[in-house]
PDB file of C-alpha atoms in Angstrom:
ATOM      1  CA  MET F   1       0.160  43.980 -29.329  1.00 46.00           C
ATOM      2  CA  SER F   2      -2.284  41.393 -30.613  1.00 49.00           C
ATOM      3  CA  ILE F   3      -1.363  38.395 -32.761  1.00 51.00           C
ATOM      4  CA  SER F   4      -3.432  39.677 -35.688  1.00 45.00           C
ATOM      5  CA  ARG F   5      -1.843  43.112 -35.456  1.00 52.00           C
ATOM      6  CA  PHE F   6       1.631  41.579 -35.328  1.00 50.00           C
ATOM      7  CA  LEU F   7       1.011  39.368 -38.346  1.00 46.00           C
ATOM      8  CA  ALA F   8      -0.440  42.285 -40.281  1.00 42.00           C
ATOM      9  CA  SER F   9       2.594  44.465 -39.584  1.00 51.00           C
ATOM     10  CA  LYS F  10       5.647  44.559 -41.799  1.00 38.00           C
ATOM     11  CA  SER F  11       8.058  44.670 -38.861  1.00 49.00           C
ATOM     12  CA  GLN F  12      10.836  42.092 -38.878  1.00 60.00           C
ATOM     13  CA  GLY F  13      14.067  41.408 -37.021  1.00 62.00           C
ATOM     14  CA  GLN F  14      14.300  43.051 -33.625  1.00 68.00           C
ATOM     15  CA  ASP F  15      10.571  43.801 -33.462  1.00 89.00           C
ATOM     16  CA  ARG F  16       9.770  40.150 -34.077  1.00 90.00           C
ATOM     17  CA  PHE F  17      12.272  39.036 -31.427  1.00 94.00           C
ATOM     18  CA  GLU F  18      10.930  41.525 -28.889  1.00 94.00           C
ATOM     19  CA  TYR F  19       7.371  40.387 -29.458  1.00 94.00           C
ATOM     20  CA  LEU F  20       8.290  36.733 -28.929  1.00 96.00           C
ATOM     21  CA  GLN F  21      10.330  37.715 -25.880  1.00 96.00           C
ATOM     22  CA  THR F  22       7.264  39.467 -24.483  1.00 96.00           C
ATOM     23  CA  LEU F  23       5.226  36.294 -24.899  1.00 97.00           C
ATOM     24  CA  VAL F  24       7.836  34.191 -23.104  1.00 98.00           C
ATOM     25  CA  THR F  25       8.108  36.713 -20.270  1.00 97.00           C
ATOM     26  CA  GLU F  26       4.326  36.842 -19.896  1.00 97.00           C
ATOM     27  CA  PHE F  27       4.201  33.051 -19.731  1.00 98.00           C
ATOM     28  CA  GLN F  28       6.789  33.018 -16.953  1.00 96.00           C
ATOM     29  CA  ASP F  29       5.195  35.850 -14.979  1.00 97.00           C
ATOM     30  CA  THR F  30       1.496  35.003 -15.092  1.00 97.00           C
ATOM     31  CA  ASP F  31      -0.213  32.691 -12.621  1.00 96.00           C
ATOM     32  CA  SER F  32      -3.288  32.324 -14.826  1.00 97.00           C
ATOM     33  CA  GLN F  33      -3.624  28.883 -16.407  1.00 97.00           C
ATOM     34  CA  ASP F  34      -5.840  30.316 -19.148  1.00 97.00           C
ATOM     35  CA  SER F  35      -3.249  32.960 -20.002  1.00 97.00           C
ATOM     36  CA  LYS F  36      -0.476  30.382 -20.090  1.00 98.00           C
ATOM     37  CA  GLU F  37      -2.537  28.203 -22.433  1.00 98.00           C
ATOM     38  CA  GLN F  38      -3.173  31.142 -24.779  1.00 98.00           C
ATOM     39  CA  ILE F  39       0.501  32.121 -24.810  1.00 98.00           C
ATOM     40  CA  LEU F  40       1.559  28.528 -25.507  1.00 98.00           C
ATOM     41  CA  ALA F  41      -0.929  28.361 -28.364  1.00 98.00           C
ATOM     42  CA  ASN F  42       0.549  31.556 -29.816  1.00 97.00           C
ATOM     43  CA  LEU F  43       4.127  30.295 -29.474  1.00 98.00           C
ATOM     44  CA  ALA F  44       3.182  27.000 -31.110  1.00 98.00           C
ATOM     45  CA  ASN F  45       1.666  28.933 -34.025  1.00 96.00           C
ATOM     46  CA  PHE F  46       4.805  31.047 -34.411  1.00 96.00           C
ATOM     47  CA  ALA F  47       6.821  27.820 -34.549  1.00 97.00           C
ATOM     48  CA  TYR F  48       5.330  27.249 -38.035  1.00 94.00           C
ATOM     49  CA  ASP F  49       7.445  30.069 -39.485  1.00 95.00           C
ATOM     50  CA  PRO F  50      11.145  29.372 -40.170  1.00 96.00           C
ATOM     51  CA  ALA F  51      11.768  33.118 -39.849  1.00 94.00           C
ATOM     52  CA  ASN F  52      11.149  32.717 -36.118  1.00 96.00           C
ATOM     53  CA  TYR F  53      13.435  29.736 -35.481  1.00 97.00           C
ATOM     54  CA  GLN F  54      16.518  31.736 -34.541  1.00 96.00           C
ATOM     55  CA  TYR F  55      14.538  33.798 -32.052  1.00 97.00           C
ATOM     56  CA  LEU F  56      12.745  30.783 -30.602  1.00 98.00           C
ATOM     57  CA  ARG F  57      16.120  29.130 -29.997  1.00 98.00           C
ATOM     58  CA  GLN F  58      17.512  32.282 -28.387  1.00 97.00           C
ATOM     59  CA  LEU F  59      14.499  32.491 -26.085  1.00 98.00           C
ATOM     60  CA  GLN F  60      14.744  28.778 -25.217  1.00 98.00           C
ATOM     61  CA  VAL F  61      11.222  28.136 -26.447  1.00 99.00           C
ATOM     62  CA  ILE F  62      12.181  24.614 -27.545  1.00 99.00           C
ATOM     63  CA  ASP F  63      13.060  23.898 -23.912  1.00 98.00           C
ATOM     64  CA  LEU F  64       9.729  25.382 -22.886  1.00 99.00           C
ATOM     65  CA  PHE F  65       7.873  23.086 -25.285  1.00 99.00           C
ATOM     66  CA  LEU F  66       9.822  20.072 -23.989  1.00 99.00           C
ATOM     67  CA  ASP F  67       9.066  21.035 -20.391  1.00 98.00           C
ATOM     68  CA  MET F  68       5.353  21.195 -21.174  1.00 98.00           C
ATOM     69  CA  LEU F  69       5.343  17.508 -22.125  1.00 98.00           C
ATOM     70  CA  THR F  70       5.745  16.545 -18.461  1.00 97.00           C
ATOM     71  CA  GLU F  71       2.941  18.780 -17.184  1.00 97.00           C
ATOM     72  CA  GLU F  72      -0.332  17.396 -15.827  1.00 95.00           C
ATOM     73  CA  ASN F  73      -2.331  20.001 -17.759  1.00 97.00           C
ATOM     74  CA  GLU F  74      -3.317  18.233 -20.997  1.00 97.00           C
ATOM     75  CA  THR F  75      -3.661  21.534 -22.845  1.00 98.00           C
ATOM     76  CA  PHE F  76      -0.069  22.446 -21.962  1.00 98.00           C
ATOM     77  CA  ILE F  77       1.020  19.075 -23.336  1.00 98.00           C
ATOM     78  CA  GLU F  78      -1.051  19.534 -26.503  1.00 98.00           C
ATOM     79  CA  PHE F  79       0.469  22.930 -27.318  1.00 98.00           C
ATOM     80  CA  GLY F  80       3.953  21.808 -26.270  1.00 99.00           C
ATOM     81  CA  ILE F  81       3.973  18.829 -28.622  1.00 99.00           C
ATOM     82  CA  GLY F  82       2.259  20.933 -31.293  1.00 98.00           C
ATOM     83  CA  GLY F  83       5.050  23.489 -31.104  1.00 99.00           C
ATOM     84  CA  LEU F  84       7.738  20.810 -31.341  1.00 99.00           C
ATOM     85  CA  CYS F  85       5.960  19.238 -34.298  1.00 98.00           C
ATOM     86  CA  ASN F  86       5.883  22.597 -36.079  1.00 98.00           C
ATOM     87  CA  LEU F  87       9.591  23.330 -35.766  1.00 98.00           C
ATOM     88  CA  CYS F  88      11.395  19.972 -35.670  1.00 97.00           C
ATOM     89  CA  LEU F  89      11.804  19.608 -39.446  1.00 95.00           C
ATOM     90  CA  ASP F  90      14.509  22.263 -39.184  1.00 97.00           C
ATOM     91  CA  LYS F  91      17.875  20.502 -38.908  1.00 97.00           C
ATOM     92  CA  GLU F  92      19.196  22.590 -36.010  1.00 98.00           C
ATOM     93  CA  ASN F  93      15.950  22.338 -34.055  1.00 98.00           C
ATOM     94  CA  LYS F  94      15.795  18.602 -34.683  1.00 98.00           C
ATOM     95  CA  GLU F  95      19.324  18.057 -33.396  1.00 98.00           C
ATOM     96  CA  TYR F  96      18.595  20.089 -30.290  1.00 98.00           C
ATOM     97  CA  ILE F  97      15.477  18.057 -29.507  1.00 99.00           C
ATOM     98  CA  LEU F  98      17.321  14.784 -30.055  1.00 98.00           C
ATOM     99  CA  GLN F  99      20.206  15.877 -27.829  1.00 97.00           C
ATOM    100  CA  ASN F 100      17.816  16.798 -25.010  1.00 97.00           C
ATOM    101  CA  ASN F 101      16.035  13.456 -24.657  1.00 95.00           C
ATOM    102  CA  GLY F 102      13.168  14.663 -26.797  1.00 98.00           C
ATOM    103  CA  VAL F 103      12.367  11.252 -28.279  1.00 98.00           C
ATOM    104  CA  GLN F 104      11.382   9.732 -24.946  1.00 97.00           C
ATOM    105  CA  ALA F 105       9.388  12.829 -23.986  1.00 98.00           C
ATOM    106  CA  VAL F 106       7.484  12.677 -27.278  1.00 98.00           C
ATOM    107  CA  MET F 107       6.908   8.930 -26.938  1.00 98.00           C
ATOM    108  CA  ASN F 108       5.252   9.546 -23.573  1.00 97.00           C
ATOM    109  CA  CYS F 109       2.646  11.675 -25.356  1.00 98.00           C
ATOM    110  CA  LEU F 110       1.349   8.600 -27.200  1.00 97.00           C
ATOM    111  CA  SER F 111      -0.679   7.785 -24.075  1.00 95.00           C
ATOM    112  CA  SER F 112      -2.469  11.150 -24.047  1.00 95.00           C
ATOM    113  CA  SER F 113      -6.268  11.218 -23.957  1.00 91.00           C
ATOM    114  CA  HIS F 114      -6.234  14.074 -26.511  1.00 94.00           C
ATOM    115  CA  GLU F 115      -6.260  12.815 -30.086  1.00 96.00           C
ATOM    116  CA  ASP F 116      -4.516  15.935 -31.418  1.00 97.00           C
ATOM    117  CA  THR F 117      -1.699  15.388 -28.932  1.00 98.00           C
ATOM    118  CA  VAL F 118      -1.255  11.788 -30.084  1.00 98.00           C
ATOM    119  CA  LEU F 119      -1.346  12.812 -33.752  1.00 98.00           C
ATOM    120  CA  SER F 120       1.305  15.482 -33.155  1.00 98.00           C
ATOM    121  CA  ALA F 121       3.416  12.981 -31.216  1.00 99.00           C
ATOM    122  CA  ILE F 122       3.340  10.426 -34.047  1.00 99.00           C
ATOM    123  CA  THR F 123       4.157  13.096 -36.637  1.00 99.00           C
ATOM    124  CA  THR F 124       6.980  14.459 -34.480  1.00 99.00           C
ATOM    125  CA  LEU F 125       8.493  10.993 -34.104  1.00 99.00           C
ATOM    126  CA  MET F 126       8.483  10.690 -37.902  1.00 99.00           C
ATOM    127  CA  TYR F 127      10.238  14.055 -38.237  1.00 98.00           C
ATOM    128  CA  LEU F 128      12.797  13.141 -35.547  1.00 98.00           C
ATOM    129  CA  MET F 129      13.841   9.971 -37.357  1.00 98.00           C
ATOM    130  CA  SER F 130      17.600   9.781 -37.892  1.00 96.00           C
ATOM    131  CA  PRO F 131      20.239   7.041 -37.967  1.00 96.00           C
ATOM    132  CA  ALA F 132      20.861   7.683 -34.267  1.00 95.00           C
ATOM    133  CA  SER F 133      17.216   7.886 -33.177  1.00 97.00           C
ATOM    134  CA  ARG F 134      15.698   5.184 -35.400  1.00 97.00           C
ATOM    135  CA  GLU F 135      16.303   2.351 -32.938  1.00 96.00           C
ATOM    136  CA  ALA F 136      14.360   4.092 -30.174  1.00 96.00           C
ATOM    137  CA  ILE F 137      11.594   5.461 -32.398  1.00 98.00           C
ATOM    138  CA  THR F 138      10.951   2.089 -34.048  1.00 98.00           C
ATOM    139  CA  GLY F 139      11.468   0.054 -30.893  1.00 96.00           C
ATOM    140  CA  LEU F 140       8.989  -2.683 -30.020  1.00 94.00           C
ATOM    141  CA  PRO F 141       6.892  -0.584 -27.609  1.00 93.00           C
ATOM    142  CA  VAL F 142       6.306   2.104 -30.251  1.00 96.00           C
ATOM    143  CA  VAL F 143       5.626  -0.328 -33.105  1.00 97.00           C
ATOM    144  CA  GLU F 144       3.205  -2.305 -30.950  1.00 95.00           C
ATOM    145  CA  CYS F 145       1.463   0.952 -30.015  1.00 95.00           C
ATOM    146  CA  MET F 146       1.155   1.891 -33.706  1.00 97.00           C
ATOM    147  CA  LEU F 147      -0.361  -1.502 -34.450  1.00 96.00           C
ATOM    148  CA  ARG F 148      -3.065  -0.809 -31.914  1.00 94.00           C
ATOM    149  CA  PHE F 149      -3.617   2.719 -33.223  1.00 96.00           C
ATOM    150  CA  SER F 150      -3.855   1.366 -36.774  1.00 96.00           C
ATOM    151  CA  ILE F 151      -7.157  -0.366 -35.935  1.00 94.00           C
ATOM    152  CA  SER F 152      -8.612   2.656 -34.149  1.00 93.00           C
ATOM    153  CA  ASN F 153     -12.057   3.894 -35.142  1.00 94.00           C
ATOM    154  CA  HIS F 154     -10.550   7.372 -35.411  1.00 95.00           C
ATOM    155  CA  ARG F 155      -9.629   7.643 -39.079  1.00 97.00           C
ATOM    156  CA  ARG F 156      -6.870  10.249 -38.774  1.00 97.00           C
ATOM    157  CA  LEU F 157      -5.191   8.232 -36.053  1.00 97.00           C
ATOM    158  CA  SER F 158      -5.454   4.892 -37.831  1.00 97.00           C
ATOM    159  CA  ASN F 159      -4.202   6.379 -41.115  1.00 98.00           C
ATOM    160  CA  LEU F 160      -1.195   8.062 -39.506  1.00 98.00           C
ATOM    161  CA  ALA F 161      -0.268   4.951 -37.508  1.00 98.00           C
ATOM    162  CA  THR F 162      -0.520   2.840 -40.657  1.00 98.00           C
ATOM    163  CA  LEU F 163       1.737   5.306 -42.499  1.00 98.00           C
ATOM    164  CA  PHE F 164       4.269   5.085 -39.659  1.00 99.00           C
ATOM    165  CA  LEU F 165       4.293   1.286 -39.860  1.00 98.00           C
ATOM    166  CA  GLU F 166       4.590   1.212 -43.651  1.00 98.00           C
ATOM    167  CA  ASP F 167       7.216   3.937 -44.059  1.00 98.00           C
ATOM    168  CA  TYR F 168       9.441   3.525 -41.011  1.00 98.00           C
ATOM    169  CA  CYS F 169       9.152  -0.075 -39.806  1.00 97.00           C
ATOM    170  CA  SER F 170      10.452  -3.272 -41.373  1.00 96.00           C
ATOM    171  CA  ALA F 171       8.256  -6.316 -41.860  1.00 97.00           C
ATOM    172  CA  GLU F 172      10.328  -8.060 -39.203  1.00 97.00           C
ATOM    173  CA  GLN F 173       9.708  -5.281 -36.680  1.00 96.00           C
ATOM    174  CA  VAL F 174       5.969  -5.411 -37.301  1.00 96.00           C
ATOM    175  CA  ALA F 175       5.945  -9.205 -36.981  1.00 96.00           C
ATOM    176  CA  ARG F 176       7.804  -9.035 -33.668  1.00 94.00           C
ATOM    177  CA  ALA F 177       5.378  -6.408 -32.384  1.00 93.00           C
ATOM    178  CA  ARG F 178       2.412  -8.585 -33.372  1.00 92.00           C
ATOM    179  CA  ASP F 179       4.012 -11.464 -31.503  1.00 89.00           C
ATOM    180  CA  LEU F 180       4.418  -9.196 -28.478  1.00 83.00           C
ATOM    181  CA  GLN F 181       0.715  -8.366 -28.642  1.00 81.00           C
ATOM    182  CA  ASN F 182      -0.155 -12.051 -28.578  1.00 78.00           C
ATOM    183  CA  HIS F 183       1.985 -12.865 -25.557  1.00 69.00           C
ATOM    184  CA  THR F 184       1.930  -9.851 -23.266  1.00 62.00           C
ATOM    185  CA  ALA F 185      -0.157  -6.872 -22.272  1.00 55.00           C
ATOM    186  CA  LEU F 186       2.932  -4.736 -21.734  1.00 52.00           C
ATOM    187  CA  GLY F 187       3.759  -1.747 -23.899  1.00 58.00           C
ATOM    188  CA  ILE F 188       2.884   1.926 -24.155  1.00 64.00           C
ATOM    189  CA  PRO F 189      -0.526   2.359 -22.478  1.00 63.00           C
ATOM    190  CA  LEU F 190      -3.262   3.522 -24.808  1.00 62.00           C
ATOM    191  CA  PRO F 191      -5.623   6.335 -23.810  1.00 60.00           C
ATOM    192  CA  LYS F 192      -8.667   4.896 -22.010  1.00 53.00           C
ATOM    193  CA  GLY F 193     -11.075   5.546 -24.881  1.00 55.00           C
ATOM    194  CA  GLU F 194      -8.777   3.987 -27.471  1.00 54.00           C
ATOM    195  CA  ALA F 195      -8.171   0.925 -25.314  1.00 46.00           C
ATOM    196  CA  ASP F 196     -11.910   0.349 -24.925  1.00 49.00           C
ATOM    197  CA  GLU F 197     -12.556   0.754 -28.668  1.00 52.00           C
ATOM    198  CA  ILE F 198      -9.800  -1.677 -29.612  1.00 43.00           C
ATOM    199  CA  LEU F 199     -11.005  -4.175 -27.032  1.00 39.00           C
ATOM    200  CA  ASP F 200     -14.502  -3.935 -28.513  1.00 47.00           C
ATOM    201  CA  SER F 201     -13.099  -4.417 -32.031  1.00 45.00           C
ATOM    202  CA  SER F 202     -11.240  -7.520 -30.908  1.00 42.00           C
ATOM    203  CA  HIS F 203     -14.354  -8.984 -29.360  1.00 41.00           C
ATOM    204  CA  HIS F 204     -16.376  -8.338 -32.521  1.00 46.00           C
ATOM    205  CA  SER F 205     -13.739  -9.952 -34.728  1.00 44.00           C
ATOM    206  CA  GLU F 206     -13.689 -13.055 -32.535  1.00 43.00           C
ATOM    207  CA  SER F 207     -17.463 -13.494 -32.571  1.00 43.00           C
TER     208      SER F 207
END
């Protein structure tokens, strides 16, 4: 059953669950990387719809998305973080992600070479903010990374990083991160292209 046919149908409940279960089973059974990527893309799209949350939890799709964040295949990572981003505003889903070390896994995606992956990671960190997770999400490594992203030539990335800094970080945190930038090269590694662009920007500003 195709995605378009499923979405066009009026079937709900058990039919919806069985269709999602079929996708998960196909992902587990196939050896084709292309097929796995397509299935992940479909699951990430279904994660937009709150009507699917119960079934996605039953089928352990949140775990699947989290597992994808440690894969070497960048497309797996992109769809994994995209799926988490789509469903983590739900309170139950959010708590599950937080309880399963999701913050660190999402933070690791900030070094991806895929801009969409980085954008989803930043957005997901915003959605995962809670009294318990705030310290980790707004820790120095993340704030310093957002400072670097905020001067990126990629507008969507710079705008989202700036929003993160303005809405979730205190002036003191930003000041400490700037001080870290001035005294050490440590922190979350930027993707190669971003690092080169920011280095070029720094050189231009100094000249």
